[in-house]
Coordinates of N, CA and C in Angstrom, one line a residue:
M1 N -142.6 -70.4 -14.3 CA -143.7 -71.0 -15.0 C -144.6 -71.8 -14.1
G2 N -145.9 -71.7 -14.3 CA -146.8 -72.5 -13.6 C -147.3 -73.8 -14.3
L3 N -148.2 -74.5 -13.7 CA -148.6 -75.8 -14.3 C -149.2 -75.6 -15.7
I4 N -150.0 -74.5 -15.9 CA -150.7 -74.3 -17.2 C -149.6 -74.1 -18.3
D5 N -148.6 -73.3 -18.0 CA -147.5 -73.1 -18.9 C -146.8 -74.3 -19.2
H6 N -146.5 -75.2 -18.2 CA -145.8 -76.5 -18.5 C -146.7 -77.3 -19.4
L7 N -148.0 -77.4 -19.2 CA -148.9 -78.2 -20.0 C -148.9 -77.7 -21.4
K8 N -148.8 -76.4 -21.6 CA -148.8 -75.8 -23.0 C -147.5 -76.2 -23.7
W9 N -146.4 -76.3 -22.9 CA -145.1 -76.6 -23.5 C -145.0 -78.1 -24.0
R10 N -145.6 -79.0 -23.2 CA -145.4 -80.4 -23.5 C -146.3 -80.8 -24.8
Y11 N -145.8 -81.9 -25.4 CA -146.6 -82.5 -26.5 C -146.1 -84.0 -26.5
A12 N -146.9 -84.8 -27.3 CA -146.5 -86.2 -27.4 C -145.3 -86.3 -28.4
T13 N -144.2 -86.4 -27.8 CA -142.9 -86.4 -28.6 C -142.8 -87.7 -29.5
K14 N -142.6 -87.4 -30.8 CA -142.5 -88.5 -31.7 C -141.1 -89.0 -32.0
K15 N -140.2 -88.1 -31.9 CA -138.8 -88.4 -32.2 C -137.9 -87.8 -31.1
F16 N -137.1 -88.7 -30.5 CA -136.3 -88.3 -29.4 C -134.8 -88.1 -29.8
D17 N -134.1 -87.4 -29.0 CA -132.6 -87.3 -29.2 C -132.0 -88.4 -28.4
A18 N -131.6 -89.5 -29.1 CA -131.1 -90.7 -28.5 C -129.8 -90.4 -27.6
A19 N -129.1 -89.3 -27.9 CA -127.8 -89.0 -27.2 C -128.1 -88.4 -25.8
R20 N -129.3 -87.9 -25.6 CA -129.5 -87.3 -24.3 C -130.2 -88.2 -23.3
K21 N -129.8 -88.2 -22.1 CA -130.3 -89.1 -21.1 C -130.9 -88.4 -19.9
V22 N -132.0 -88.9 -19.4 CA -132.6 -88.3 -18.2 C -131.6 -88.6 -17.0
S23 N -131.3 -87.7 -16.2 CA -130.4 -87.9 -15.1 C -131.1 -88.7 -14.0
S24 N -130.2 -89.3 -13.2 CA -130.7 -90.2 -12.0 C -131.5 -89.3 -11.1
E25 N -131.1 -88.0 -10.9 CA -131.8 -87.1 -10.0 C -133.2 -86.8 -10.5
D26 N -133.3 -86.6 -11.8 CA -134.7 -86.4 -12.3 C -135.5 -87.6 -12.3
L27 N -134.9 -88.8 -12.5 CA -135.6 -90.0 -12.4 C -136.2 -90.2 -11.0
E28 N -135.5 -89.8 -10.0 CA -136.0 -89.9 -8.6 C -137.2 -89.0 -8.4
K29 N -137.2 -87.9 -9.0 CA -138.3 -86.9 -8.9 C -139.5 -87.5 -9.7
I30 N -139.3 -88.1 -10.8 CA -140.4 -88.7 -11.6 C -141.0 -89.9 -10.8
K31 N -140.1 -90.7 -10.2 CA -140.6 -91.8 -9.3 C -141.4 -91.3 -8.1
T32 N -141.0 -90.2 -7.5 CA -141.7 -89.6 -6.4 C -143.1 -89.2 -6.8
A33 N -143.2 -88.5 -8.0 CA -144.5 -88.0 -8.5 C -145.4 -89.2 -8.8
I34 N -144.9 -90.3 -9.3 CA -145.7 -91.5 -9.5 C -146.1 -92.0 -8.2
Q35 N -145.2 -92.1 -7.2 CA -145.5 -92.7 -5.9 C -146.7 -91.9 -5.2
L36 N -146.7 -90.6 -5.5 CA -147.7 -89.7 -4.8 C -149.0 -89.6 -5.6
S37 N -149.1 -90.4 -6.6 CA -150.4 -90.4 -7.4 C -151.6 -90.8 -6.6
A38 N -152.7 -90.2 -6.9 CA -153.9 -90.7 -6.3 C -154.3 -92.0 -6.9
S39 N -155.0 -92.8 -6.1 CA -155.5 -94.1 -6.6 C -156.7 -94.5 -5.7
S40 N -157.6 -95.3 -6.3 CA -158.8 -95.7 -5.6 C -158.5 -96.4 -4.3
Y41 N -159.0 -95.9 -3.2 CA -158.8 -96.5 -1.8 C -157.3 -96.3 -1.4
G42 N -156.5 -95.7 -2.3 CA -155.1 -95.5 -2.0 C -154.3 -96.8 -2.2
L43 N -154.8 -97.8 -2.8 CA -154.2 -99.1 -2.9 C -153.0 -99.2 -3.9
Q44 N -153.0 -98.4 -4.9 CA -152.0 -98.4 -5.9 C -151.7 -99.9 -6.4
L45 N -152.7 -100.4 -7.0 CA -152.6 -101.8 -7.4 C -151.8 -102.0 -8.8
Y46 N -150.6 -101.5 -8.8 CA -149.8 -101.7 -10.0 C -148.3 -101.6 -9.6
K47 N -147.5 -102.0 -10.6 CA -146.0 -101.9 -10.5 C -145.6 -101.0 -11.6
V48 N -144.5 -100.3 -11.5 CA -143.9 -99.5 -12.6 C -142.5 -99.9 -12.9
L49 N -142.3 -100.2 -14.2 CA -141.0 -100.6 -14.6 C -140.4 -99.4 -15.4
I50 N -139.1 -99.1 -15.1 CA -138.4 -98.1 -15.9 C -137.3 -98.8 -16.6
I51 N -137.4 -98.9 -17.9 CA -136.5 -99.6 -18.8 C -135.5 -98.7 -19.5
E52 N -134.2 -99.0 -19.3 CA -133.1 -98.3 -20.0 C -132.3 -99.2 -20.9
D53 N -132.3 -100.5 -20.6 CA -131.4 -101.4 -21.3 C -131.8 -101.5 -22.8
N54 N -130.8 -101.2 -23.7 CA -131.0 -101.1 -25.1 C -131.5 -102.4 -25.7
K55 N -130.9 -103.5 -25.4 CA -131.3 -104.8 -26.0 C -132.7 -105.1 -25.6
L56 N -133.1 -104.9 -24.4 CA -134.5 -105.1 -24.0 C -135.5 -104.2 -24.7
R57 N -135.1 -103.0 -24.9 CA -135.9 -102.0 -25.6 C -136.1 -102.4 -27.1
E58 N -135.1 -103.0 -27.7 CA -135.2 -103.5 -29.1 C -136.3 -104.5 -29.2
Q59 N -136.3 -105.4 -28.2 CA -137.4 -106.4 -28.2 C -138.8 -105.8 -28.0
L60 N -138.8 -104.8 -27.1 CA -140.1 -104.1 -26.9 C -140.5 -103.3 -28.1
K61 N -139.6 -102.8 -28.8 CA -139.9 -102.0 -30.1 C -140.7 -102.9 -31.1
L62 N -140.2 -104.2 -31.2 CA -140.9 -105.1 -32.1 C -142.3 -105.4 -31.6
A63 N -142.6 -105.2 -30.3 CA -143.9 -105.4 -29.8 C -144.7 -104.1 -29.7
S64 N -144.1 -103.1 -30.3 CA -144.7 -101.7 -30.3 C -144.9 -101.2 -31.7
Y65 N -145.1 -102.1 -32.6 CA -145.3 -101.8 -34.0 C -144.2 -101.0 -34.6
G66 N -142.9 -101.2 -34.1 CA -141.8 -100.6 -34.6 C -141.6 -99.1 -34.4
Q67 N -142.3 -98.6 -33.4 CA -142.3 -97.2 -33.1 C -140.9 -96.8 -32.5
S68 N -140.3 -95.8 -33.1 CA -138.9 -95.4 -32.8 C -138.7 -94.8 -31.4
Q69 N -139.8 -94.3 -30.8 CA -139.7 -93.7 -29.4 C -139.2 -94.8 -28.4
I70 N -139.5 -96.0 -28.6 CA -139.1 -97.1 -27.7 C -137.6 -97.2 -27.5
T71 N -136.9 -97.0 -28.6 CA -135.4 -97.1 -28.5 C -134.7 -95.8 -28.6
E72 N -135.3 -94.8 -29.0 CA -134.6 -93.5 -29.1 C -134.7 -92.7 -27.8
A73 N -135.8 -92.9 -27.1 CA -136.0 -92.2 -25.8 C -134.9 -92.6 -24.8
S74 N -134.8 -91.8 -23.7 CA -133.9 -92.1 -22.7 C -134.3 -93.4 -21.9
H75 N -135.6 -93.4 -21.6 CA -136.2 -94.6 -20.8 C -137.6 -94.8 -21.3
V76 N -138.0 -96.0 -21.1 CA -139.4 -96.4 -21.3 C -140.0 -96.8 -19.9
V77 N -141.1 -96.2 -19.6 CA -141.8 -96.4 -18.3 C -143.0 -97.2 -18.6
I78 N -143.1 -98.4 -17.9 CA -144.2 -99.3 -18.2 C -145.1 -99.5 -16.9
F79 N -146.3 -99.1 -17.0 CA -147.3 -99.2 -15.9 C -148.0 -100.5 -16.0
C80 N -147.8 -101.4 -15.0 CA -148.4 -102.7 -15.0 C -149.4 -102.9 -13.9
N81 N -150.6 -103.2 -14.2 CA -151.6 -103.4 -13.2 C -151.7 -104.9 -12.8
Y82 N -152.1 -105.1 -11.6 CA -152.3 -106.5 -11.1 C -153.6 -107.1 -11.8
T83 N -153.4 -108.2 -12.4 CA -154.6 -108.9 -13.1 C -155.6 -109.5 -12.1
T84 N -155.1 -109.9 -10.9 CA -156.0 -110.4 -9.9 C -155.7 -109.7 -8.6
V85 N -156.8 -109.1 -8.1 CA -156.7 -108.3 -6.8 C -157.1 -109.3 -5.7
T86 N -156.3 -109.4 -4.7 CA -156.6 -110.4 -3.6 C -156.6 -109.7 -2.3
E87 N -157.0 -110.4 -1.3 CA -157.1 -109.9 0.1 C -155.7 -109.5 0.5
K88 N -154.6 -110.2 0.1 CA -153.3 -109.8 0.4 C -152.9 -108.4 0.0
H89 N -153.3 -108.0 -1.2 CA -153.0 -106.7 -1.6 C -153.6 -105.6 -0.6
I90 N -154.8 -105.9 -0.2 CA -155.5 -105.0 0.7 C -154.9 -105.0 2.1
D91 N -154.5 -106.2 2.5 CA -153.9 -106.3 3.8 C -152.5 -105.6 3.8
T92 N -151.8 -105.7 2.7 CA -150.5 -105.0 2.6 C -150.7 -103.5 2.8
Y93 N -151.7 -103.0 2.1 CA -151.9 -101.5 2.2 C -152.2 -101.1 3.7
F94 N -153.0 -101.9 4.4 CA -153.3 -101.5 5.8 C -152.1 -101.7 6.7
T95 N -151.3 -102.7 6.4 CA -150.0 -102.8 7.2 C -149.2 -101.6 7.0
I96 N -149.0 -101.1 5.8 CA -148.2 -99.9 5.6 C -148.9 -98.7 6.3
K97 N -150.2 -98.6 6.1 CA -151.0 -97.5 6.7 C -150.8 -97.4 8.2
S98 N -150.9 -98.6 8.9 CA -150.7 -98.6 10.3 C -149.3 -98.2 10.7
E99 N -148.3 -98.6 9.9 CA -146.9 -98.2 10.2 C -146.7 -96.7 10.1
V100 N -147.2 -96.2 8.9 CA -147.1 -94.7 8.7 C -147.8 -93.9 9.7
E101 N -149.0 -94.3 10.0 CA -149.8 -93.5 11.0 C -149.6 -93.9 12.4
Q102 N -148.7 -94.9 12.6 CA -148.4 -95.4 14.0 C -149.6 -95.7 14.8
T103 N -150.5 -96.5 14.1 CA -151.8 -96.8 14.7 C -151.9 -98.4 14.6
D104 N -152.5 -98.9 15.6 CA -152.7 -100.4 15.6 C -153.6 -100.8 14.5
I105 N -153.2 -101.8 13.8 CA -153.9 -102.2 12.5 C -155.4 -102.6 12.8
S106 N -155.7 -103.0 14.0 CA -157.1 -103.4 14.3 C -158.0 -102.3 14.1
V107 N -157.6 -101.0 14.3 CA -158.4 -99.8 14.1 C -159.0 -99.8 12.7
F108 N -158.3 -100.4 11.7 CA -158.8 -100.3 10.3 C -159.6 -101.5 9.9
Q109 N -159.9 -102.4 10.8 CA -160.5 -103.6 10.4 C -161.8 -103.4 9.6
R110 N -162.7 -102.6 10.1 CA -164.0 -102.4 9.5 C -163.8 -101.8 8.1
Y111 N -162.9 -100.8 8.0 CA -162.6 -100.2 6.7 C -162.0 -101.2 5.7
S112 N -161.1 -102.1 6.2 CA -160.5 -103.1 5.4 C -161.6 -104.1 4.9
D113 N -162.5 -104.5 5.8 CA -163.5 -105.4 5.4 C -164.5 -104.8 4.4
F114 N -164.7 -103.5 4.5 CA -165.6 -102.8 3.5 C -164.9 -102.8 2.1
I115 N -163.6 -102.5 2.1 CA -162.9 -102.5 0.8 C -162.9 -103.9 0.2
K116 N -162.6 -104.9 1.0 CA -162.6 -106.3 0.5 C -163.9 -106.7 -0.1
A117 N -165.0 -106.3 0.6 CA -166.3 -106.7 0.1 C -166.6 -106.0 -1.2
D118 N -166.2 -104.7 -1.3 CA -166.4 -104.0 -2.5 C -165.7 -104.6 -3.7
I119 N -164.4 -104.8 -3.5 CA -163.5 -105.2 -4.6 C -163.6 -106.7 -4.9
L120 N -163.6 -107.5 -3.9 CA -163.5 -109.0 -4.2 C -164.9 -109.5 -4.7
N121 N -165.9 -108.8 -4.5 CA -167.2 -109.2 -5.1 C -167.4 -108.9 -6.5
R122 N -166.4 -108.2 -7.1 CA -166.5 -107.9 -8.5 C -165.9 -109.1 -9.3
S123 N -166.3 -109.1 -10.6 CA -165.8 -110.2 -11.4 C -164.3 -110.0 -11.7
D124 N -163.6 -111.0 -12.1 CA -162.2 -110.9 -12.5 C -162.0 -109.8 -13.6
L125 N -162.9 -109.8 -14.5 CA -162.8 -108.8 -15.6 C -162.9 -107.4 -15.1
E126 N -163.9 -107.2 -14.2 CA -164.1 -105.9 -13.6 C -162.9 -105.4 -12.8
R127 N -162.3 -106.3 -12.0 CA -161.2 -106.0 -11.2 C -160.0 -105.7 -12.0
N128 N -159.8 -106.4 -13.1 CA -158.7 -106.2 -14.0 C -158.8 -104.8 -14.6
K129 N -160.0 -104.5 -15.1 CA -160.2 -103.2 -15.8 C -160.1 -102.1 -14.8
W130 N -160.6 -102.3 -13.6 CA -160.5 -101.2 -12.5 C -159.0 -101.0 -12.2
S131 N -158.2 -102.0 -11.9 CA -156.8 -101.8 -11.6 C -156.0 -101.2 -12.7
S132 N -156.4 -101.5 -14.0 CA -155.8 -100.9 -15.1 C -156.0 -99.5 -15.2
N133 N -157.3 -99.1 -14.9 CA -157.6 -97.6 -14.9 C -156.8 -96.8 -14.0
Q134 N -156.4 -97.4 -12.9 CA -155.6 -96.7 -11.9 C -154.2 -96.3 -12.4
T135 N -153.7 -97.1 -13.4 CA -152.4 -96.7 -13.9 C -152.4 -95.4 -14.7
Y136 N -153.5 -95.1 -15.3 CA -153.6 -93.9 -16.1 C -153.6 -92.6 -15.2
I137 N -154.0 -92.7 -14.0 CA -153.9 -91.6 -13.1 C -152.4 -91.4 -12.8
A138 N -151.6 -92.5 -12.6 CA -150.2 -92.3 -12.3 C -149.5 -91.8 -13.6
L139 N -149.9 -92.3 -14.8 CA -149.4 -91.7 -16.0 C -149.6 -90.2 -16.1
G140 N -150.7 -89.7 -15.7 CA -150.9 -88.3 -15.7 C -149.9 -87.5 -14.9
N141 N -149.6 -88.1 -13.7 CA -148.6 -87.5 -12.8 C -147.2 -87.5 -13.5
L142 N -146.9 -88.6 -14.2 CA -145.6 -88.6 -14.9 C -145.6 -87.5 -15.9
L143 N -146.6 -87.4 -16.7 CA -146.6 -86.3 -17.7 C -146.5 -84.9 -17.2
N144 N -147.1 -84.7 -16.0 CA -147.0 -83.4 -15.4 C -145.6 -83.1 -14.8
I145 N -145.0 -84.1 -14.2 CA -143.7 -83.8 -13.6 C -142.7 -83.7 -14.7
C146 N -142.8 -84.5 -15.7 CA -141.9 -84.4 -16.9 C -142.0 -83.0 -17.5
A147 N -143.2 -82.5 -17.6 CA -143.3 -81.1 -18.2 C -142.7 -80.1 -17.3
E148 N -142.8 -80.2 -16.0 CA -142.2 -79.3 -15.1 C -140.7 -79.4 -15.2
L149 N -140.1 -80.6 -15.4 CA -138.7 -80.7 -15.4 C -138.1 -80.5 -16.8
K150 N -139.0 -80.2 -17.8 CA -138.6 -80.0 -19.2 C -138.0 -81.3 -19.7
I151 N -138.7 -82.3 -19.4 CA -138.3 -83.6 -20.0 C -139.5 -84.0 -20.9
D152 N -139.2 -84.4 -22.1 CA -140.3 -84.8 -23.0 C -140.8 -86.2 -22.7
A153 N -142.1 -86.4 -23.1 CA -142.7 -87.7 -22.9 C -143.7 -87.9 -24.0
C154 N -143.9 -89.2 -24.2 CA -144.9 -89.7 -25.1 C -145.7 -90.8 -24.5
P155 N -146.9 -90.6 -24.1 CA -147.8 -91.7 -23.6 C -148.2 -92.5 -24.8
M156 N -148.2 -93.9 -24.6 CA -148.4 -94.8 -25.7 C -149.3 -95.9 -25.3
E157 N -150.3 -96.2 -26.1 CA -151.1 -97.4 -26.0 C -150.9 -98.3 -27.2
G158 N -150.1 -97.8 -28.1 CA -149.8 -98.6 -29.3 C -148.7 -99.7 -29.1
F159 N -149.1 -100.7 -28.4 CA -148.1 -101.8 -28.1 C -149.0 -103.1 -27.9
E160 N -148.3 -104.2 -28.0 CA -149.0 -105.5 -27.8 C -148.8 -106.0 -26.4
A161 N -149.8 -105.8 -25.6 CA -149.6 -106.1 -24.2 C -149.2 -107.6 -23.9
K162 N -149.7 -108.5 -24.6 CA -149.4 -109.9 -24.4 C -147.9 -110.2 -24.7
K163 N -147.3 -109.5 -25.7 CA -145.9 -109.7 -26.0 C -145.1 -109.0 -25.0
Y164 N -145.5 -107.8 -24.5 CA -144.8 -107.2 -23.4 C -144.8 -108.1 -22.2
N165 N -145.9 -108.7 -21.9 CA -146.0 -109.5 -20.7 C -145.0 -110.7 -20.8
N166 N -144.9 -111.2 -22.0 CA -144.0 -112.4 -22.2 C -142.5 -111.9 -22.1
I167 N -142.2 -110.8 -22.7 CA -140.8 -110.3 -22.7 C -140.3 -110.0 -21.3
L168 N -141.2 -109.4 -20.5 CA -140.9 -108.9 -19.2 C -141.3 -109.9 -18.1
N169 N -141.8 -111.1 -18.5 CA -142.2 -112.1 -17.5 C -143.2 -111.5 -16.5
L170 N -144.2 -110.8 -17.0 CA -145.1 -110.1 -16.1 C -146.2 -111.1 -15.7
K171 N -146.7 -111.9 -16.6 CA -147.8 -112.8 -16.2 C -147.5 -113.7 -15.0
E172 N -146.2 -114.1 -14.9 CA -145.8 -114.9 -13.8 C -145.9 -114.1 -12.4
Q173 N -145.9 -112.8 -12.6 CA -145.9 -112.0 -11.4 C -147.3 -111.4 -11.1
G174 N -148.3 -111.9 -11.9 CA -149.7 -111.5 -11.8 C -149.9 -110.1 -12.3
L175 N -149.1 -109.7 -13.3 CA -149.1 -108.3 -13.8 C -149.4 -108.3 -15.3
N176 N -149.9 -107.1 -15.7 CA -150.2 -106.9 -17.1 C -149.7 -105.5 -17.5
A177 N -149.1 -105.4 -18.7 CA -148.6 -104.1 -19.2 C -149.9 -103.3 -19.6
S178 N -150.2 -102.2 -18.9 CA -151.4 -101.5 -19.1 C -151.2 -100.3 -20.0
V179 N -150.2 -99.5 -19.8 CA -150.0 -98.3 -20.6 C -148.5 -97.9 -20.4
I180 N -147.9 -97.3 -21.4 CA -146.5 -97.0 -21.3 C -146.2 -95.5 -21.7
A181 N -145.0 -95.1 -21.4 CA -144.6 -93.7 -21.8 C -143.1 -93.8 -22.1
A182 N -142.7 -93.2 -23.2 CA -141.3 -93.0 -23.5 C -140.9 -91.6 -23.0
I183 N -139.8 -91.5 -22.3 CA -139.4 -90.2 -21.8 C -137.9 -89.9 -22.2
G184 N -137.6 -88.6 -22.4 CA -136.3 -88.2 -22.8 C -136.3 -86.7 -23.2
Y185 N -135.7 -86.5 -24.4 CA -135.6 -85.1 -24.9 C -135.8 -85.1 -26.4
R186 N -136.6 -84.2 -26.8 CA -137.0 -84.1 -28.2 C -135.9 -83.9 -29.1
S187 N -136.0 -84.5 -30.3 CA -135.0 -84.3 -31.3 C -135.4 -83.0 -32.1
K188 N -134.4 -82.3 -32.6 CA -134.6 -81.1 -33.4 C -135.4 -81.5 -34.7
E189 N -135.3 -82.8 -35.0 CA -135.9 -83.3 -36.3 C -137.4 -83.6 -36.1
D190 N -137.9 -83.6 -34.8 CA -139.3 -83.9 -34.6 C -140.2 -82.7 -35.0
K191 N -140.8 -82.9 -36.1 CA -141.7 -81.8 -36.6 C -142.9 -81.5 -35.7
S192 N -143.3 -82.5 -34.9 CA -144.5 -82.4 -34.1 C -144.4 -81.2 -33.1
Q193 N -143.1 -80.9 -32.7 CA -143.0 -79.8 -31.7 C -143.3 -78.4 -32.3
Y194 N -143.4 -78.3 -33.6 CA -143.7 -77.0 -34.2 C -145.2 -76.9 -34.5
H195 N -146.0 -77.9 -34.2 CA -147.4 -77.9 -34.5 C -148.1 -77.2 -33.3
K196 N -149.1 -76.4 -33.7 CA -149.9 -75.8 -32.6 C -150.7 -76.9 -31.9
K197 N -150.9 -76.7 -30.6 CA -151.6 -77.7 -29.8 C -153.1 -77.6 -30.2
V198 N -153.7 -78.7 -30.5 CA -155.1 -78.8 -30.9 C -155.9 -79.4 -29.7
R199 N -156.8 -78.6 -29.2 CA -157.7 -79.1 -28.1 C -159.1 -78.5 -28.4
K200 N -160.1 -79.1 -27.9 CA -161.5 -78.6 -28.0 C -161.6 -77.3 -27.3
P201 N -162.4 -76.3 -27.8 CA -162.6 -75.1 -27.1 C -163.5 -75.4 -25.9
F202 N -163.4 -74.4 -24.9 CA -164.2 -74.6 -23.6 C -165.7 -74.9 -23.9
E203 N -166.3 -74.2 -24.8 CA -167.7 -74.4 -25.1 C -168.1 -75.8 -25.6
E204 N -167.1 -76.5 -26.2 CA -167.3 -77.8 -26.7 C -167.0 -78.9 -25.6
L205 N -166.0 -78.5 -24.7 CA -165.5 -79.5 -23.8 C -166.3 -79.5 -22.5
F206 N -166.8 -78.4 -22.0 CA -167.5 -78.3 -20.8 C -169.0 -78.0 -20.9
L207 N -169.8 -78.7 -20.1 CA -171.3 -78.6 -20.1 C -171.7 -77.4 -19.3

């Protein structure tokens, strides 16, 4: 099967089989796909939490309008963007870049200054929105790798970010819960799997 077939197979799973768990081997593959996600300037200004603890997920369910995916899925993946982007974030990226490429960090000074000027001159609101947008690119990679591994997933925006931030102590870390995904295996009782995929036809979607 190729990517198109995998994408035709997947759907936003509404009811998971709580007895089935994603293996540690597959979790590592999912983490690698997220790590390899594209991001603006390559900065990856977010953290990713993978939650399995049942008690914690019960709390998160209350902050997710009671949606059963939070507790029935194998894991909940939470993409958290940095609410304040600083020079330190950019410096950290170039430190890693110099180590990976085995190049003196001074070589990247002009590029580093350019990025800082671009990002740090934006308002806090603009930077927060920009870093939040980056998490959706990583979410797309998660959905793709899960489909390839035949792991079901449900991307979710239906949650109260402020409550997530409080439960997970994210604000203290300069983070905000941006978007989440429940991953696991579909229940036979999930009627959504039998529905035909509804998408705009090409002539409506493309100019």
